[in-house]
Structure formats: C-alpha cells, structure tokens
CSV table of C-alpha atoms in Angstrom, one decimal:
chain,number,residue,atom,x,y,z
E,1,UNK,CA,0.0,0.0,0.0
E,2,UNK,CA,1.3,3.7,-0.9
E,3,UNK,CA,0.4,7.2,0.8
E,4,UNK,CA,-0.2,9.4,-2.1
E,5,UNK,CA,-1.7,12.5,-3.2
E,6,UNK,CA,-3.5,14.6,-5.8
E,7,UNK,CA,-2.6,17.9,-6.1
E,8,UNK,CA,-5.3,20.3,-7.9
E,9,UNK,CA,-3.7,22.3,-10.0
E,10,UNK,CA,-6.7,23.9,-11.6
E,11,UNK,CA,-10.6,23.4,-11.0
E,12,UNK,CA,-12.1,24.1,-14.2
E,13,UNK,CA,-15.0,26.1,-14.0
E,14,UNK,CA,-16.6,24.3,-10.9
E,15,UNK,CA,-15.3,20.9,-9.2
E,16,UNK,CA,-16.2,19.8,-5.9
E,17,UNK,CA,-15.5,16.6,-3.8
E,18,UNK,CA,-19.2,14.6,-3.5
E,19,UNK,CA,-20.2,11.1,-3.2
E,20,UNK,CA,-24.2,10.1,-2.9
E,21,UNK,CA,-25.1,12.6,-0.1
E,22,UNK,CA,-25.8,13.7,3.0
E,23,UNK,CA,-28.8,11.5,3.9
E,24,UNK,CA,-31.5,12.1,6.9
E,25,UNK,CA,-30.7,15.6,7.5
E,26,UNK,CA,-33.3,17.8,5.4
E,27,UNK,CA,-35.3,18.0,8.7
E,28,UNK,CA,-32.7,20.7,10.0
E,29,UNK,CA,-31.9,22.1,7.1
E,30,UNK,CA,-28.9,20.0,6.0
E,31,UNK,CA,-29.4,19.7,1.9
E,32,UNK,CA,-28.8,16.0,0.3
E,33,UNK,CA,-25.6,17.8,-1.9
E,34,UNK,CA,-24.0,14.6,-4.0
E,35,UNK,CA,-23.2,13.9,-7.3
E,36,UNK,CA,-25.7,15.6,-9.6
E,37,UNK,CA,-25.4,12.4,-12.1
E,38,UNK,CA,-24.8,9.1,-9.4
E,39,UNK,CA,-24.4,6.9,-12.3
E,40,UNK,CA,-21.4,8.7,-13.4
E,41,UNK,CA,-20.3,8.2,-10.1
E,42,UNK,CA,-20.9,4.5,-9.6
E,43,UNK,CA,-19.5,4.1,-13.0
E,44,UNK,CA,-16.3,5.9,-12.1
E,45,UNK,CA,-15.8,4.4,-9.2
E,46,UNK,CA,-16.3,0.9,-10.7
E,47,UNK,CA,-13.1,1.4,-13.1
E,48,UNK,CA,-11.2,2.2,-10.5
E,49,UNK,CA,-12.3,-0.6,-7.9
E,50,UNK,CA,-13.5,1.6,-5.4
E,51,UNK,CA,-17.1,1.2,-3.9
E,52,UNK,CA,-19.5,2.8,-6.0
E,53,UNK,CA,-20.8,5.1,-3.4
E,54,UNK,CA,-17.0,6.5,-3.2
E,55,UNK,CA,-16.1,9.9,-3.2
E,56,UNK,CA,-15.7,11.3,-6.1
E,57,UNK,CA,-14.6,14.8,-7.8
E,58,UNK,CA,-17.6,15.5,-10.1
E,59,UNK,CA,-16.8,18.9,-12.6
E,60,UNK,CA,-18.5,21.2,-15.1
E,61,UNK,CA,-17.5,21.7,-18.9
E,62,UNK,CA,-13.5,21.0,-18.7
E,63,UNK,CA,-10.5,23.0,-17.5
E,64,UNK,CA,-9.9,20.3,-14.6
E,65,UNK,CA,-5.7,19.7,-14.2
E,66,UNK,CA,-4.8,17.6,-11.7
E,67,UNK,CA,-1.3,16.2,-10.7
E,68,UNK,CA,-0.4,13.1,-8.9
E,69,UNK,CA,2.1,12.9,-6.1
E,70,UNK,CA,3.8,9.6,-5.0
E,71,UNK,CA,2.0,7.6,-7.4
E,72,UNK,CA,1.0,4.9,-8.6
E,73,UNK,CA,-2.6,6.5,-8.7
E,74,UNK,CA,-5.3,4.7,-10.8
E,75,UNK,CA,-8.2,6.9,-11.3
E,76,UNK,CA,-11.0,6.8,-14.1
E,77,UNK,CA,-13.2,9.7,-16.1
E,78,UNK,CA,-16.8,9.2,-16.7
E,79,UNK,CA,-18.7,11.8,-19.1
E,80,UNK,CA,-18.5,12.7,-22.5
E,81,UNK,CA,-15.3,14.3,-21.9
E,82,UNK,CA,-11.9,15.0,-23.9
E,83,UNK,CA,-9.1,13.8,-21.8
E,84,UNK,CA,-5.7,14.3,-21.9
E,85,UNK,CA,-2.7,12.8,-20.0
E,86,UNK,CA,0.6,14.8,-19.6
E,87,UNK,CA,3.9,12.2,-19.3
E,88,UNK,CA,7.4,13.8,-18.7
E,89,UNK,CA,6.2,16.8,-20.7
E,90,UNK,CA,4.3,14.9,-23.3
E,91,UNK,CA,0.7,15.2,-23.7
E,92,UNK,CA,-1.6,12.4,-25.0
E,93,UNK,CA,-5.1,11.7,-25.6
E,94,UNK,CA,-6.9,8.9,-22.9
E,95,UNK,CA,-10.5,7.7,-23.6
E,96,UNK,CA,-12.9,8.4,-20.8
E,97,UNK,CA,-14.9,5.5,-19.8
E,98,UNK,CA,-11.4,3.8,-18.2
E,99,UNK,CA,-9.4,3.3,-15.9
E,100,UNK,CA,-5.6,4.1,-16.2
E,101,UNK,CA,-2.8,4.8,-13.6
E,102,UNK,CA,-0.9,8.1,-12.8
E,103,UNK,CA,2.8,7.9,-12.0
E,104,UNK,CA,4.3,10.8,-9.6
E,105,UNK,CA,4.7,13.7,-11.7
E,106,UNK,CA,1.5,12.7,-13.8
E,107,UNK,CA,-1.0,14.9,-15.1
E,108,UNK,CA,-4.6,14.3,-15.9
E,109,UNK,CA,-6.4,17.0,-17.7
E,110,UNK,CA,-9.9,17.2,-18.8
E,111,UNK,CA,-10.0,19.7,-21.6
E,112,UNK,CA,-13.7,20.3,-22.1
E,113,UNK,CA,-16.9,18.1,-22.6
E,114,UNK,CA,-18.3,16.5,-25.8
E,115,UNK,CA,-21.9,16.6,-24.5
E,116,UNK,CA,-23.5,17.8,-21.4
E,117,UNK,CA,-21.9,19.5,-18.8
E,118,UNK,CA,-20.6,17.3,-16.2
E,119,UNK,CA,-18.1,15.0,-15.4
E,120,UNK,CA,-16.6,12.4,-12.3
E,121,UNK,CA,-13.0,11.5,-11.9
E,122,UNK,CA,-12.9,8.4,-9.5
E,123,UNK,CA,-9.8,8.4,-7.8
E,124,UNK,CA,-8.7,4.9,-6.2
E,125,UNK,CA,-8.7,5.3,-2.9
E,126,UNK,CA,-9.3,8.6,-1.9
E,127,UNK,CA,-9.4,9.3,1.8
E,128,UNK,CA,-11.2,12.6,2.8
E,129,UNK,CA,-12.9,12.9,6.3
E,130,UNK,CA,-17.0,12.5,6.5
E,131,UNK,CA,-19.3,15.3,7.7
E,132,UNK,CA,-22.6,14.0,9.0
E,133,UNK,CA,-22.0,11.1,7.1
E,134,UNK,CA,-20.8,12.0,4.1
E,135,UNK,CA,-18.2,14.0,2.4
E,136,UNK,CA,-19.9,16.0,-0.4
E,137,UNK,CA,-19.4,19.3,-0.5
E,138,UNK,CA,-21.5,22.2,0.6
E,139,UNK,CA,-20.2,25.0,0.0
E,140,UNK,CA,-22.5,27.3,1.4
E,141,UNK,CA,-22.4,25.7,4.8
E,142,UNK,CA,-19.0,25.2,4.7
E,143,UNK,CA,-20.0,21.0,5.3
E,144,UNK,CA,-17.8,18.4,3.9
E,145,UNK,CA,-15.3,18.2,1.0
E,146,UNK,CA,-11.8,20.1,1.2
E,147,UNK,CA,-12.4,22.6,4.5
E,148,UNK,CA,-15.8,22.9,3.3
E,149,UNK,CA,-14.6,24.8,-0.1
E,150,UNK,CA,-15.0,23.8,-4.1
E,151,UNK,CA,-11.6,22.4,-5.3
E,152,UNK,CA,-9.2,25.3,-5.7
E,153,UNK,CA,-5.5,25.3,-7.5
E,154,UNK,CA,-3.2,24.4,-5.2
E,155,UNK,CA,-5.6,21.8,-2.9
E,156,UNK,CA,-4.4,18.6,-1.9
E,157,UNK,CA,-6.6,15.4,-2.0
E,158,UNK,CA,-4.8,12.5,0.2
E,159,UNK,CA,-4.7,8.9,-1.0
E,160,UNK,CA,-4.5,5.5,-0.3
E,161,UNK,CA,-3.4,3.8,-3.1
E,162,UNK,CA,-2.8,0.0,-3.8
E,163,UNK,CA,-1.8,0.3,-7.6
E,164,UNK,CA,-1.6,-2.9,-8.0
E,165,UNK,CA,-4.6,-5.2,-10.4
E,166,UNK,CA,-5.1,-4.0,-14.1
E,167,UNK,CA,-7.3,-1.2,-15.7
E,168,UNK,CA,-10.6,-1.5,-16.6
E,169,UNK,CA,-13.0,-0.3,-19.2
E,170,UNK,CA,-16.8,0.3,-19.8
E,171,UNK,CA,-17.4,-1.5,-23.0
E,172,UNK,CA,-20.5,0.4,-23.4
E,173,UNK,CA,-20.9,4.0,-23.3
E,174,UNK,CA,-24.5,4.9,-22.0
E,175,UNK,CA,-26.5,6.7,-24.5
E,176,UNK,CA,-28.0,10.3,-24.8
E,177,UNK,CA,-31.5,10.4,-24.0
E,178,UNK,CA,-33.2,13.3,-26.5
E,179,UNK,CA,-36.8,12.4,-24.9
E,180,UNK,CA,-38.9,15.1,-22.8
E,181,UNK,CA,-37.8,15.1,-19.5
E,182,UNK,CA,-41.0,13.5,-17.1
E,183,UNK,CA,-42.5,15.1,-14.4
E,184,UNK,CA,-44.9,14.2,-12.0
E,185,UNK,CA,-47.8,17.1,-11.0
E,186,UNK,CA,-47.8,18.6,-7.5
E,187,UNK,CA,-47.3,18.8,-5.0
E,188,UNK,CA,-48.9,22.5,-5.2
E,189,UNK,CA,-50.4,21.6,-9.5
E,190,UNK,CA,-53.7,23.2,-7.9
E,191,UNK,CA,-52.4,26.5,-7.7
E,192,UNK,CA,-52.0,27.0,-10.9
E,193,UNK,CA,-54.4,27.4,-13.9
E,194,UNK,CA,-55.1,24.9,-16.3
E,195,UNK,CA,-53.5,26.9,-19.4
E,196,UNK,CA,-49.9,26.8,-16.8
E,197,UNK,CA,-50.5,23.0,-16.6
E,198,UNK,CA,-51.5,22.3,-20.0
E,199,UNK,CA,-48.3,25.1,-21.1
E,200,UNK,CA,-45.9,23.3,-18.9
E,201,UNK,CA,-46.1,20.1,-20.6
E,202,UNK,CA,-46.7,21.8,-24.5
E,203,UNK,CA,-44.1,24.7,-24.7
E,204,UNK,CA,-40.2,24.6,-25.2
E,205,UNK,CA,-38.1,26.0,-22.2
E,206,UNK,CA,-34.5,27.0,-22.2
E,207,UNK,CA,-32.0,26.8,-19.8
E,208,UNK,CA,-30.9,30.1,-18.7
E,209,UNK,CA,-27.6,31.0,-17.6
E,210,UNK,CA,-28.2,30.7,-13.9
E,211,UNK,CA,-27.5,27.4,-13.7
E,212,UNK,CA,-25.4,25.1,-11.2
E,213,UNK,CA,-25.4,22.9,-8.4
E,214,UNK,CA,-28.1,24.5,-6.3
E,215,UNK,CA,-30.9,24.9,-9.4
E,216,UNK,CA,-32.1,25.5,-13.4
E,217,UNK,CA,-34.0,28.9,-13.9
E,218,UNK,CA,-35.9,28.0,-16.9
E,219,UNK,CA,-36.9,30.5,-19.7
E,220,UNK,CA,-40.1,30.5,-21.6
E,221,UNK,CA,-44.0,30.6,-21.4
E,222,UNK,CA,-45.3,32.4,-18.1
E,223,UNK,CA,-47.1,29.4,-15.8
E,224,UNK,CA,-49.9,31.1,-14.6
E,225,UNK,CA,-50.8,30.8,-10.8
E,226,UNK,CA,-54.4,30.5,-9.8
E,227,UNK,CA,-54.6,32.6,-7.0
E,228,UNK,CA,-51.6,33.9,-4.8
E,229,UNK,CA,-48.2,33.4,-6.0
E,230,UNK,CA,-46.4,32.5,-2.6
E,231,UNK,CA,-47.4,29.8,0.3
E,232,UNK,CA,-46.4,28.8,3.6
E,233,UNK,CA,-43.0,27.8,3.1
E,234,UNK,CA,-43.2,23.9,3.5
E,235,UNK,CA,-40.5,21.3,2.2
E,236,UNK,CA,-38.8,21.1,-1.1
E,237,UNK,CA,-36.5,18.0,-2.7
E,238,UNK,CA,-34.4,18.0,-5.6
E,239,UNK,CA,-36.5,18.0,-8.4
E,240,UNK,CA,-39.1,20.6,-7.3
E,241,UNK,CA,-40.2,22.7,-10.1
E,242,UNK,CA,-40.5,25.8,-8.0
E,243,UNK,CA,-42.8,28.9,-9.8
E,244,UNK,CA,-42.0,32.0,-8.3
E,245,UNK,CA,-44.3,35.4,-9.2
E,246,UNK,CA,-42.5,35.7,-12.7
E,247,UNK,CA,-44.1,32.8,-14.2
E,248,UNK,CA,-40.4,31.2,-14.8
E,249,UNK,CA,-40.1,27.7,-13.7
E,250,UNK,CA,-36.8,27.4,-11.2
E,251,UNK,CA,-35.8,23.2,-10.8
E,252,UNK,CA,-34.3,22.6,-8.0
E,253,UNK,CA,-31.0,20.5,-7.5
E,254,UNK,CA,-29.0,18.6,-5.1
E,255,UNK,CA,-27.6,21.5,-3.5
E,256,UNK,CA,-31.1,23.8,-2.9
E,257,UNK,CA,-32.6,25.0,0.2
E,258,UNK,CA,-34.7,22.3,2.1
E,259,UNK,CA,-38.0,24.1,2.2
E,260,UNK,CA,-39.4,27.1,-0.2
E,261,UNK,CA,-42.6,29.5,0.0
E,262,UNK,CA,-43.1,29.5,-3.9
E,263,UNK,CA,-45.9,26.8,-5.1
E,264,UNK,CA,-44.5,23.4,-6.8
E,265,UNK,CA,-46.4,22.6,-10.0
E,266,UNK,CA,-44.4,19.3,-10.8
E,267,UNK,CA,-41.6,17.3,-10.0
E,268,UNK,CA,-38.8,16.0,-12.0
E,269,UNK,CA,-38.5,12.3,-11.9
E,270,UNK,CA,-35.6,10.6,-10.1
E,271,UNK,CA,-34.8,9.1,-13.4
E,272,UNK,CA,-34.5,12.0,-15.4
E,273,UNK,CA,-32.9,14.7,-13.4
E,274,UNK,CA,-29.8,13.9,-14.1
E,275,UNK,CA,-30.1,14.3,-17.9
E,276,UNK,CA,-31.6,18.0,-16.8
E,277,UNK,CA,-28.9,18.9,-14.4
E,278,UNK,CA,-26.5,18.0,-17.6
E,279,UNK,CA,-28.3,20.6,-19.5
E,280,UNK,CA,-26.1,23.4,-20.6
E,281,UNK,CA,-27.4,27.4,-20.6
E,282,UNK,CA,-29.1,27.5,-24.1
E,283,UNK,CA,-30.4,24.3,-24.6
E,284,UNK,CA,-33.9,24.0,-25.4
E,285,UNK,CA,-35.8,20.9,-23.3
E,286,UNK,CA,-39.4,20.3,-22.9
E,287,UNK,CA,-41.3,18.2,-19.9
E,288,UNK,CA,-43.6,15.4,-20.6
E,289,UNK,CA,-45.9,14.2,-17.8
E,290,UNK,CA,-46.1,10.8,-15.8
E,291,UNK,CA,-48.2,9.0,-13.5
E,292,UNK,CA,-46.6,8.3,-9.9
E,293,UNK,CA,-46.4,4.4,-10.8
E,294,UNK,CA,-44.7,5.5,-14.2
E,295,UNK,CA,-42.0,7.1,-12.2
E,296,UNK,CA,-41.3,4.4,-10.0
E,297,UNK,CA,-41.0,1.8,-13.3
E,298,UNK,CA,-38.8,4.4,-14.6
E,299,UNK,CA,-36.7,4.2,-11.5
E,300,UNK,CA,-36.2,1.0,-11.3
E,301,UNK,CA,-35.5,0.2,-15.3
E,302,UNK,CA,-32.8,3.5,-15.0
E,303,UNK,CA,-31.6,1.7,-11.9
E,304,UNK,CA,-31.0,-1.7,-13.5
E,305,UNK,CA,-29.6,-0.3,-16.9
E,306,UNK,CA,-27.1,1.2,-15.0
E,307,UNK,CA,-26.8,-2.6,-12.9
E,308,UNK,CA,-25.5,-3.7,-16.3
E,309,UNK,CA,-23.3,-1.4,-17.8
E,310,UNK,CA,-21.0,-1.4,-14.2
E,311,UNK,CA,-21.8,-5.8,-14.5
E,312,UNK,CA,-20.7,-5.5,-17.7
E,313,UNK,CA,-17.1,-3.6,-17.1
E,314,UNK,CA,-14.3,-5.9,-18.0
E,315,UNK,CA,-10.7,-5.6,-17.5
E,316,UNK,CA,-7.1,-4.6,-20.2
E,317,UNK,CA,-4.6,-6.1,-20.8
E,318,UNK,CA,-1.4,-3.6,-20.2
E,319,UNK,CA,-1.6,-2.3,-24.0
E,320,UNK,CA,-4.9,-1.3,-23.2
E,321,UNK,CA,-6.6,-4.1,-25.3
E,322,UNK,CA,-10.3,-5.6,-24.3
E,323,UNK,CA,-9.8,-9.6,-24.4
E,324,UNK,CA,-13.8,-9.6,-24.0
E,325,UNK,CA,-14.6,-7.1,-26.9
E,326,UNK,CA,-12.3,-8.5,-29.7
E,327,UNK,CA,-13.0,-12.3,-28.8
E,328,UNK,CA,-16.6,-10.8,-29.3
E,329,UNK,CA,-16.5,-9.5,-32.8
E,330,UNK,CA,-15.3,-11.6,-36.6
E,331,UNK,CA,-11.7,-11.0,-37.5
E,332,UNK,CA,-12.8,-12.8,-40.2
E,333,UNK,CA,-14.7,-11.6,-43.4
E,334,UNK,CA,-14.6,-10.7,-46.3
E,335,UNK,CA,-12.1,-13.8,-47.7
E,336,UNK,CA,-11.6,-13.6,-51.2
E,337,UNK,CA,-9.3,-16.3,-52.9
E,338,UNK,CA,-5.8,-14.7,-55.0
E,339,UNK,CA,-6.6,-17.1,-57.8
E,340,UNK,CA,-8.4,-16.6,-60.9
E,341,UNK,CA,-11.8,-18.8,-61.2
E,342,UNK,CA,-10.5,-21.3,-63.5
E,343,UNK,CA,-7.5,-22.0,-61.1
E,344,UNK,CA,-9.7,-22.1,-58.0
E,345,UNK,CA,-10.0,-25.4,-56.2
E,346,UNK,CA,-13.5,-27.4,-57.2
E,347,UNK,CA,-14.1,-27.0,-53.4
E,348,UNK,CA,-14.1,-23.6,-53.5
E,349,UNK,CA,-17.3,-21.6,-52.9
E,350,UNK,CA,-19.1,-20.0,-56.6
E,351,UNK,CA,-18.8,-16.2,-56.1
C-alpha cells in the first residue's frame, strides 16, 4: 500500500469533492448535496475498484488539471469528456470510460466536454474525512469536501493507493436520452391554472444562464398561478419545479434550500434529473408528464440499466486491449481467394 496524493492544479469552472449525499438531514436544514449524475459516479468508481458510493470529484465543462504525487494513482473519467494525460512533458489523448494509472509527476487533464456538462474522476482510494456522514461538499455551509470549499489550485486530496490489479473499461458508453424530461404534478399543481398546466407540458423551455449545483431557472411561457403566488413555506427535494411570481419555472438540485414559499407545479422524476442537471445554458428541453407508478418503473428500469453497464465492465490487458470485446467481434470476413476462377479449387465456394 502507498500514501499518495493529488494535487489540484486547476478546477475548471466548478469541481467539488461529492459522493451520494448527505442522507437524513433535510429535517434541520442539511441539503442532500452529492453527485448531480450518481451513475457517473458509480461508474467511475467501478473502473477504478472503489465502492460505487465512493467519493468522487464531479466537474463542469472541462478545464480540470490535476497532478499526482507519490504515485501509482489509478483513477477513471466518466462523461463525454476529452481527456488528456501529460507524461514527462508529453501530452496524449486517454478515452474516458477507463481506468488508467498516474505515476508521480503525472498529469490528468480534462479539456472540455463533448456533451452535457458534467463530469466524475474516480480516484482509487481517496481518503477525505465524513461530515454528518458524508463528504460532499456544501459550500455554502461550509460541510464536507476540502475545509468545506469547491476544489481550488493548489488543494491537496490525500490517497490511499494500492496500484496494484489492471485497468478497466466500460465497454459500453450509455447513451443520450433526447426524450422530454417527465414530471410528476404537484405537490402545489392546484395553484395554478389549467393553461400553466397544459403550457408546462406543451411549450419549449430553455436553460438560462443561472445554472449550477443548487438549481435551473428556466426560460419561456409564463405558468400562470391560480390565486396567490407565494405559500407557507413547506418542504422542497431535488427535483421541485418551484414557480415564483415571474411565471419562470426554477428546478431545483442537489444543493437547494430544504423548504421554499413558492408553489410546486411538478416534480422531476428521479430518473430524469440527471439528464436535466447535464443541461447546458441554451439548450432547449421540454417536460412530458407521468403518473406516480410510471415514475417508479422508470426508476427501477434506470436503476438496472445502470446494474448492467458497471456488470458489464471488463478488465485490459497492459496495451490497453479488451480480451472480451475483440474475442466478441469476426476478425474474419470478407475472404476472397488470390486465384483466378479457373485455377480455383472445385471445393471452392461460386462467387
């Protein structure tokens, strides 16, 4: 076993420390926080043979450096990233969706993002301290993560390393949803009329600049309330599609307040909130709605999808080759035969 260490040498626009959350606190005001996407997470963490609950660092659109101390260091990138290692000087391109292993004086850079907006390095073995259980990051309480801060340049991330076993690889990527994201109405649907219902689930919205870990204002068709535009504050969850006097919808993410006084018309499913946290500013999305039962299905098909893409992770060989995957496929077509047709054998196949 080695004591090592990461060294952040810049955060990109936004990285924190999360795992799955802080659970069982809302009641006093503790947010969940976490991962905004846990099967990036789990996936991560897979590659790397942590448990898939791990900590992880989870970032937004590239600019991520990090720099590995008293390696050997095997940590994995899942997202639709461009990654790039840099070896005694020399920069190279690494797939995400793997594992590999940093030496000391190795860098890992993730240059920007392909699609969507976030991304989780899983780093094997990283040892950070829990705060009520957990050691996501909230920043605004100061809970959890690195003193209670998003990653900074010049942070250090301790490390328990092994670096012993091989890499591993997801063989295959998951793929991009395009379908309307599903809500289920309420709690608060009756405060609003039935042209804000009916607009909510008809109109294109677009994700507005204020975005980020906390919540997506959403800009488009006014939802029109009913009668008055603010209630008794009472609780929220990530998800909430809060409706403040504006008309603009504001969804609410792993970081948000536990309770709010603006009226709820829906809630995003647990299945698709993820693919709406990945939204960038700009993108156009619309909402499609669900039955409570429908969600739940939803929950548990997303949940055993993501069952067997980590079941279905399979180890490289040190060149980086997948056994599994080219055992799987033909090396063989397309034969043909060098000789003429009159020369062929009389065994041979007629063209």
């Amino acid at each position: 076993m080695n004591a090592a260490r990461i060294e952040v040498l810049a955060p990109g626009a936004y990285a924190s420390v999360q795992d799955r959350g802080r659970r069982g606190f809302r009641r006093i005001g503790v947010p969940w926080a976490g991962v905004l996407d846990p099967r990036l997470m789990r996936i991560a963490n897979a590659l790397v043979g942590n448990p898939e609950t791990h900590a992880v660092i989870e970032c937004f659109d590239g600019g991520l450096v990090l720099l590995a101390h008293g390696g050997p260091i095997r940590v994995a990138v899942a997202g639709d990233a461009v990654v790039e290692l840099e070896v005694a000087g020399e920069r190279r391109p690494l797939p995400p969706w793997r594992s590999t292993v940093l030496a000391d004086g190795d860098q890992l850079r993730i240059r920007k993002l392909a699609g969507g907006r976030i991304a989780v390095v899983a780093i094997e073995g990283l040892a950070l301290p829990e705060t009520l259980g957990s050691v996501s990051t909230y920043a605004r309480a100061v809970l959890g993560g690195v003193d209670g801060r998003a990653l900074a340049a010049g942070m250090q991330l301790p490390v328990v390393s092994h670096g012993e076993g091989v890499d591993r690889v997801l063989r295959h990527a998951p793929l991009t949803d395009p379908s309307p994201i599903r809500v289920v109405l309420g709690p608060q649907a009756d405060h609003f009329s039935a042209a804000a219902l009916h607009t909510l689930i008809s109109a294109d919205y677009r994700i507005s600049t204020e975005a980020d870990r906390m919540g997506i204002r959403l800009e488009g068709p006014a939802l029109e309330h009913a009668g008055t535009r603010e209630i008794v504050s009472d609780a929220t969850v990530p998800g909430s599609i809060q409706v403040p006097g504006n008309g603009q919808p504001i969804v609410l993410l792993a970081d948000a307040q536990t309770a709010g006084g603006y009226p709820k018309i829906a809630t995003v499913i647990s299945a698709d909130l993820p693919r709406l946290a990945a939204c960038r500013p700009g993108q156009i999305l619309r909402f499609a709605r669900v039955a409570a039962f429908e969600a739940e299905e939803s929950a548990r098909r997303a949940e055993a999808e993501t069952r067997a893409l980590i079941d279905a992770i399979r180890p490289l060989l040190p060149d980086g080759i997948d056994l599994d995957t080219l055992y799987s496929v033909n090396l063989v077509g397309g034969v043909v035969h060098a000789l003429s047709p009159e020369h062929r054998p009389q065994w041979w196949p007629v063209d």
